[in-house]
Coordinates of C-alpha atoms in Angstrom, one line a residue:
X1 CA 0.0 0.0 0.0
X2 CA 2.7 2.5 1.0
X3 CA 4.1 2.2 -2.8
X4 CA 0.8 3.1 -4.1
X5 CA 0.8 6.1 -1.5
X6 CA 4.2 7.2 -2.7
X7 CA 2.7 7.5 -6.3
X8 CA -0.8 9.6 -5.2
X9 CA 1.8 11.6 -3.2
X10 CA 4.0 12.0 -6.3
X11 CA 1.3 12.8 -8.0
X12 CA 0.1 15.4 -6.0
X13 CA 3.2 17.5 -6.1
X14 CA 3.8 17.4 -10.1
X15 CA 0.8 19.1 -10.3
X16 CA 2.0 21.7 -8.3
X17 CA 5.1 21.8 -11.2
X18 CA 2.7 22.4 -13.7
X19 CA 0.7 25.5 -12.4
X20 CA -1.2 26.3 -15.8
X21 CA -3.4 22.9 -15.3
X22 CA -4.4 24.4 -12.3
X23 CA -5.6 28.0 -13.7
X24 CA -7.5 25.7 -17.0
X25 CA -9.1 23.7 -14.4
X26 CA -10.6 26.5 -12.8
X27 CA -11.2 28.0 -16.2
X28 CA -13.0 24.9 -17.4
X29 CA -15.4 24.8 -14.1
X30 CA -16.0 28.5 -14.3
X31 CA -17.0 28.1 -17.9
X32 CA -19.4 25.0 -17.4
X33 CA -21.1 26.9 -14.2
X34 CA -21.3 29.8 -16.9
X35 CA -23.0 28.0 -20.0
X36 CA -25.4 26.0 -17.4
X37 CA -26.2 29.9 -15.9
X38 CA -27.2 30.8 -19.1
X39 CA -29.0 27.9 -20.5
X40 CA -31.2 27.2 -17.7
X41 CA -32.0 30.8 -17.2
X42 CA -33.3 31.0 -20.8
X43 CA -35.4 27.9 -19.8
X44 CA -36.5 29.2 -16.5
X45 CA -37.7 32.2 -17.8
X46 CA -41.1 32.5 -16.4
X47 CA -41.0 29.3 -15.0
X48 CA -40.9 28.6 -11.2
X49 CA -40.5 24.9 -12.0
X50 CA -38.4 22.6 -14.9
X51 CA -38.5 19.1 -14.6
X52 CA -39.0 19.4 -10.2
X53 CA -36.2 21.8 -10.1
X54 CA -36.1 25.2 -9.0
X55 CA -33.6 27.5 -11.1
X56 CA -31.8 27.7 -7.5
X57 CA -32.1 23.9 -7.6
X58 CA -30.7 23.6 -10.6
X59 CA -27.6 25.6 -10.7
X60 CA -27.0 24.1 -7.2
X61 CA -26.7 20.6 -9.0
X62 CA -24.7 22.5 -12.0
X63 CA -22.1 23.4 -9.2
X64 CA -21.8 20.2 -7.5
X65 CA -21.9 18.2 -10.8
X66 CA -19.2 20.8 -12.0
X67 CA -16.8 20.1 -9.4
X68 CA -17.0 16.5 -9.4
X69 CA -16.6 16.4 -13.1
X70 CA -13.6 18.7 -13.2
X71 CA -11.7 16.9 -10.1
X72 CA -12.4 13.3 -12.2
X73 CA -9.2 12.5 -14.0
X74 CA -9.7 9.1 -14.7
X75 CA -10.7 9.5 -18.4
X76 CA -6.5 10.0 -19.4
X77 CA -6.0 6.3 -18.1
X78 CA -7.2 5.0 -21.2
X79 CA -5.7 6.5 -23.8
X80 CA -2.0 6.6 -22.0
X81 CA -2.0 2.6 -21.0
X82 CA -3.3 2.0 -25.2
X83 CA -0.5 4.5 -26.4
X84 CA 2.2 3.0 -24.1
X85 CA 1.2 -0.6 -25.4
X86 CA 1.1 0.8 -29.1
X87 CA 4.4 2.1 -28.5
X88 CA 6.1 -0.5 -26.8
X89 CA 6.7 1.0 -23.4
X90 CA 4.3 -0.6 -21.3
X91 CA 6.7 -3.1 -20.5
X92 CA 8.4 -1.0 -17.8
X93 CA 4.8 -1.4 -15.9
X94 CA 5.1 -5.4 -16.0
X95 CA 8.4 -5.3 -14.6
X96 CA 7.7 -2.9 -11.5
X97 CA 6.4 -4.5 -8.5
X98 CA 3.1 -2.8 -8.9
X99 CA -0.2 -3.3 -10.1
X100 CA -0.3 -1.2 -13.4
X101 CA -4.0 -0.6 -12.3
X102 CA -3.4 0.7 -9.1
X103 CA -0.5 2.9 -10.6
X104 CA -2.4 4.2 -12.8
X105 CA -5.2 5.0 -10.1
X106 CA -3.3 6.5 -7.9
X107 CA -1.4 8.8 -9.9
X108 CA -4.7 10.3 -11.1
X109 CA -6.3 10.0 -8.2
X110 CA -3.0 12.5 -7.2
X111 CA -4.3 14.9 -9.8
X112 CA -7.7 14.7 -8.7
X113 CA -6.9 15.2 -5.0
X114 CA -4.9 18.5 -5.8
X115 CA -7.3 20.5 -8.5
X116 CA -10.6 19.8 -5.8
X117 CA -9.6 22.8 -4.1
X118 CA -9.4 25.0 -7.0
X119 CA -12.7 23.2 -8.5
X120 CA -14.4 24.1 -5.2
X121 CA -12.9 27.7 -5.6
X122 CA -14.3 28.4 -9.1
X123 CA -17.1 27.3 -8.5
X124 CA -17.4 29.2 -5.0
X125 CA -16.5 32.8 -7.3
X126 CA -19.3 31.2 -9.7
X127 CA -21.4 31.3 -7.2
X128 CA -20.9 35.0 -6.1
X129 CA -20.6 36.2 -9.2
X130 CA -24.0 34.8 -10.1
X131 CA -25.6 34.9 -7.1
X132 CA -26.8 31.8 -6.6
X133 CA -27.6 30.9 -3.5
X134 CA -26.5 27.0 -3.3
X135 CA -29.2 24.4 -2.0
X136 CA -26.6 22.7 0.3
X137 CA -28.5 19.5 2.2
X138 CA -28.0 20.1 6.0
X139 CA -28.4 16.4 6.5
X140 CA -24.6 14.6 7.3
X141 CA -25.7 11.0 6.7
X142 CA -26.4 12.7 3.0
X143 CA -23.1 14.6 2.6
X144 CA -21.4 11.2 3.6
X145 CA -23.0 9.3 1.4
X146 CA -22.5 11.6 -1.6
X147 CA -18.7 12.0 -0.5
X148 CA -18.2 8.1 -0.6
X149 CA -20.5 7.9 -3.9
X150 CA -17.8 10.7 -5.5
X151 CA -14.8 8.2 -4.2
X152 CA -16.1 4.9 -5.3
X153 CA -17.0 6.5 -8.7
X154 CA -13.3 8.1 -9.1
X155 CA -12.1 4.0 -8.3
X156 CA -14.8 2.6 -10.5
X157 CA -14.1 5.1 -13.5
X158 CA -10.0 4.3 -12.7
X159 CA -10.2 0.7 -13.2
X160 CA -12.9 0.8 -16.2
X161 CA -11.0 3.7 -18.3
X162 CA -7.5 1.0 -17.3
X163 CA -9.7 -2.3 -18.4
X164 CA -10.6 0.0 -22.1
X165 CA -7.0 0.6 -22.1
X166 CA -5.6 -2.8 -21.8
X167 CA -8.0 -3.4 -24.6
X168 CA -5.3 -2.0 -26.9
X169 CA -3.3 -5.6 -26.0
X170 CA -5.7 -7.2 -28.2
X171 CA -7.3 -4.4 -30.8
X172 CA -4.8 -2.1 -32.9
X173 CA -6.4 0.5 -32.8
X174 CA -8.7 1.4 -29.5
X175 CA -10.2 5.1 -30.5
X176 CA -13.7 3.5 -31.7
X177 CA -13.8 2.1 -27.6
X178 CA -13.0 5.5 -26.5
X179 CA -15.3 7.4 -28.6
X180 CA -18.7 5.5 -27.7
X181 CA -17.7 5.3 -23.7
X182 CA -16.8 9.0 -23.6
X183 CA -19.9 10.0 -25.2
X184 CA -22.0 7.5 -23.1
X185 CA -20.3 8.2 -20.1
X186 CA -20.7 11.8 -20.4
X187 CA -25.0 11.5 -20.6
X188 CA -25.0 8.7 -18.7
X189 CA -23.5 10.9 -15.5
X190 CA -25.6 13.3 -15.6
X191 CA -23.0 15.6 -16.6
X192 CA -24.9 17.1 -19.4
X193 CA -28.5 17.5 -17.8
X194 CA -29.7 16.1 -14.7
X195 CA -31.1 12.5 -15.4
X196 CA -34.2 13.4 -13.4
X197 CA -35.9 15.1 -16.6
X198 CA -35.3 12.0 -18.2
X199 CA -38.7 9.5 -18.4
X200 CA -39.2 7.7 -15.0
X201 CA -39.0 4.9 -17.1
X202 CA -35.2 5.8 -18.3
X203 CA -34.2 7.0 -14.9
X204 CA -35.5 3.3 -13.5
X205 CA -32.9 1.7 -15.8
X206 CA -30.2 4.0 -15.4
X207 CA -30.5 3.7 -11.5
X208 CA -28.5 0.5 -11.9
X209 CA -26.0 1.5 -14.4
X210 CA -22.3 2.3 -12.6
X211 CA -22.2 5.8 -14.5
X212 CA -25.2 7.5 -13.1
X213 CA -23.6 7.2 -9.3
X214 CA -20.5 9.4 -10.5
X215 CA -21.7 12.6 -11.3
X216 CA -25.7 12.8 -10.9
X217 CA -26.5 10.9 -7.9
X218 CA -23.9 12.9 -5.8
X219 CA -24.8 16.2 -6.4
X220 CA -28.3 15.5 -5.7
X221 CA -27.2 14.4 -2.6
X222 CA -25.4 17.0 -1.9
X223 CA -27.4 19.7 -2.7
X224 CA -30.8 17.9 -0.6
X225 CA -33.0 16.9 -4.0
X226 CA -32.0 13.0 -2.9
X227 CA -32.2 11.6 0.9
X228 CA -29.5 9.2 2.4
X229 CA -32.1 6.6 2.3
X230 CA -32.8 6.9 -1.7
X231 CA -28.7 7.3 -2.2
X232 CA -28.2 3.9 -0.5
X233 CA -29.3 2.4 -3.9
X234 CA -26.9 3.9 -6.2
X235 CA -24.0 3.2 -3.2
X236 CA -24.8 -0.8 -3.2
X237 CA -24.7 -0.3 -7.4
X238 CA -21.4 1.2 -7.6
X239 CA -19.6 -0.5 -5.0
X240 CA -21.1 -3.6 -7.3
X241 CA -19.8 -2.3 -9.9
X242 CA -16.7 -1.4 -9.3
X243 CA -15.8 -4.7 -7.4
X244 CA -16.5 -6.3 -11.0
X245 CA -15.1 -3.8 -13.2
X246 CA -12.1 -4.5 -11.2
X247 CA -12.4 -8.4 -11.6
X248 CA -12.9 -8.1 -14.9
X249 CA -9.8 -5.6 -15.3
X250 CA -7.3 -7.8 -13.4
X251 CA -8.4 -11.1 -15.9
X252 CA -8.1 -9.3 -18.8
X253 CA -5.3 -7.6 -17.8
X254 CA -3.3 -11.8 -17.0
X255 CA -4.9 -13.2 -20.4
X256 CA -3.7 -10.7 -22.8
X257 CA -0.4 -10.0 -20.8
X258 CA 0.9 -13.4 -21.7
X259 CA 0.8 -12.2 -25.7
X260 CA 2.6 -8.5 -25.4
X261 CA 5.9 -8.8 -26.8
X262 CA 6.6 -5.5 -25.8
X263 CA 7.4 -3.7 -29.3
X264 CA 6.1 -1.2 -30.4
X265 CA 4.1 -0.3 -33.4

């Protein structure tokens, strides 16, 4: 474990190296906070209600889902581990006496450890400059649950972008796998629009799909539109989920290693 700590620590203080991440993080969540402001104002214009939501509802979730979006890191997994197979260097990984998963993890669970603050301070400036006044939930069995929803989804998005990039051991080319999961992923989390103006009959479905209990169910706890109690759902799914993404991960991961010859391409 202390190895694995070593890296996340590692991690951590590179980003600190390469300062202009930092700023286009910030940039990025201000920007989202700012597109969302103006979209749903448009729609909530003489509207008290969209979909359930107040417009103070909804730019509450816009916040929280902005945060935990920006601070997710996980998506660059996939297309480093494919282009260190293409290219012959992911050797060095199978020689190291660490899991290339939890390598990969941790490192960007480093980077995702060290831009929180400054996703937390956009959005806080968002906030003030738009005067919104965020729906927070007072309730602390909510804001626990949400908090270890947001962790399991960083692990479960880790070892499912790593299992898409070991992918590249078998396939020459990967980019078709990483098109259709980043564009699923990115409706599928709620990232786009809150899946609760979806049909109940969508949201039903999507309750038991991993994606929906990164991003979506979360912020709703987080900002009071779920209870504890209807968030204990989507924390038995994930932790599911992610047991078996990782299962799945670490068998691909010994079939296919056997065949890498280690050149590159």
């Amino acid at each position: 474990m202390s190895k694995y700590i070593e890296v996340f620590r590692l991690s951590f203080k590179m980003q600190i190296v390469w300062r202009f991440d930092a700023a286009m993080t910030m940039l990025m969540t201000f920007g989202r906070i700012f597109a969302g402001w103006i979209l749903w104002r448009t729609i909530f214009d003489g509207k008290a209600l969209v979909g359930g939501f107040t417009f103070r509802a909804m730019l509450s979730y816009y916040i929280a889902g902005s945060i935990l979006n920006a601070v997710n890191f996980s998506n660059q997994i996939s297309g480093e581990v494919s282009g260190l197979i293409r290219e012959g260097r992911f050797s060095g990984h199978m020689v190291t006496p660490m899991n290339p998963m939890g390598f990969f993890s941790a490192m960007a669970a480093g980077e995702s450890a060290f831009h929180l603050g400054f996703s937390i301070l956009a959005a806080v400036l968002c906030a003030a400059v738009f005067r919104v006044d965020v729906a927070l939930t007072g309730s602390a069995p909510g804001l626990l649950l949400g908090a270890a929803m947001a962790l399991l989804g960083l692990t479960f998005t880790s070892c499912f972008q790593y299992f898409i990039g070991i992918l590249a051991f078998k396939f020459v080319d990967i980019t078709f796998f990483l098109h259709v999961q980043w564009n699923i992923i990115a409706f599928a989390t709620g990232a786009m629009v809150p899946l609760a103006l979806l049909p109940k009959a969508a949201l039903s479905v999507l309750q038991f799909v991993p994606f929906t209990h990164v991003v979506y169910t979360p912020a709703m706890l987080f900002t009071g539109q779920l209870t504890a109690r209807e968030g204990l759902l989507g924390l038995g799914v994930i932790t599911a989920w992610t047991l078996a993404v990782l299962v799945i991960a670490q068998y691909t991961y010994g079939r296919l290693r056997v065949k890498y010859e280690g050149v590159g391409i």
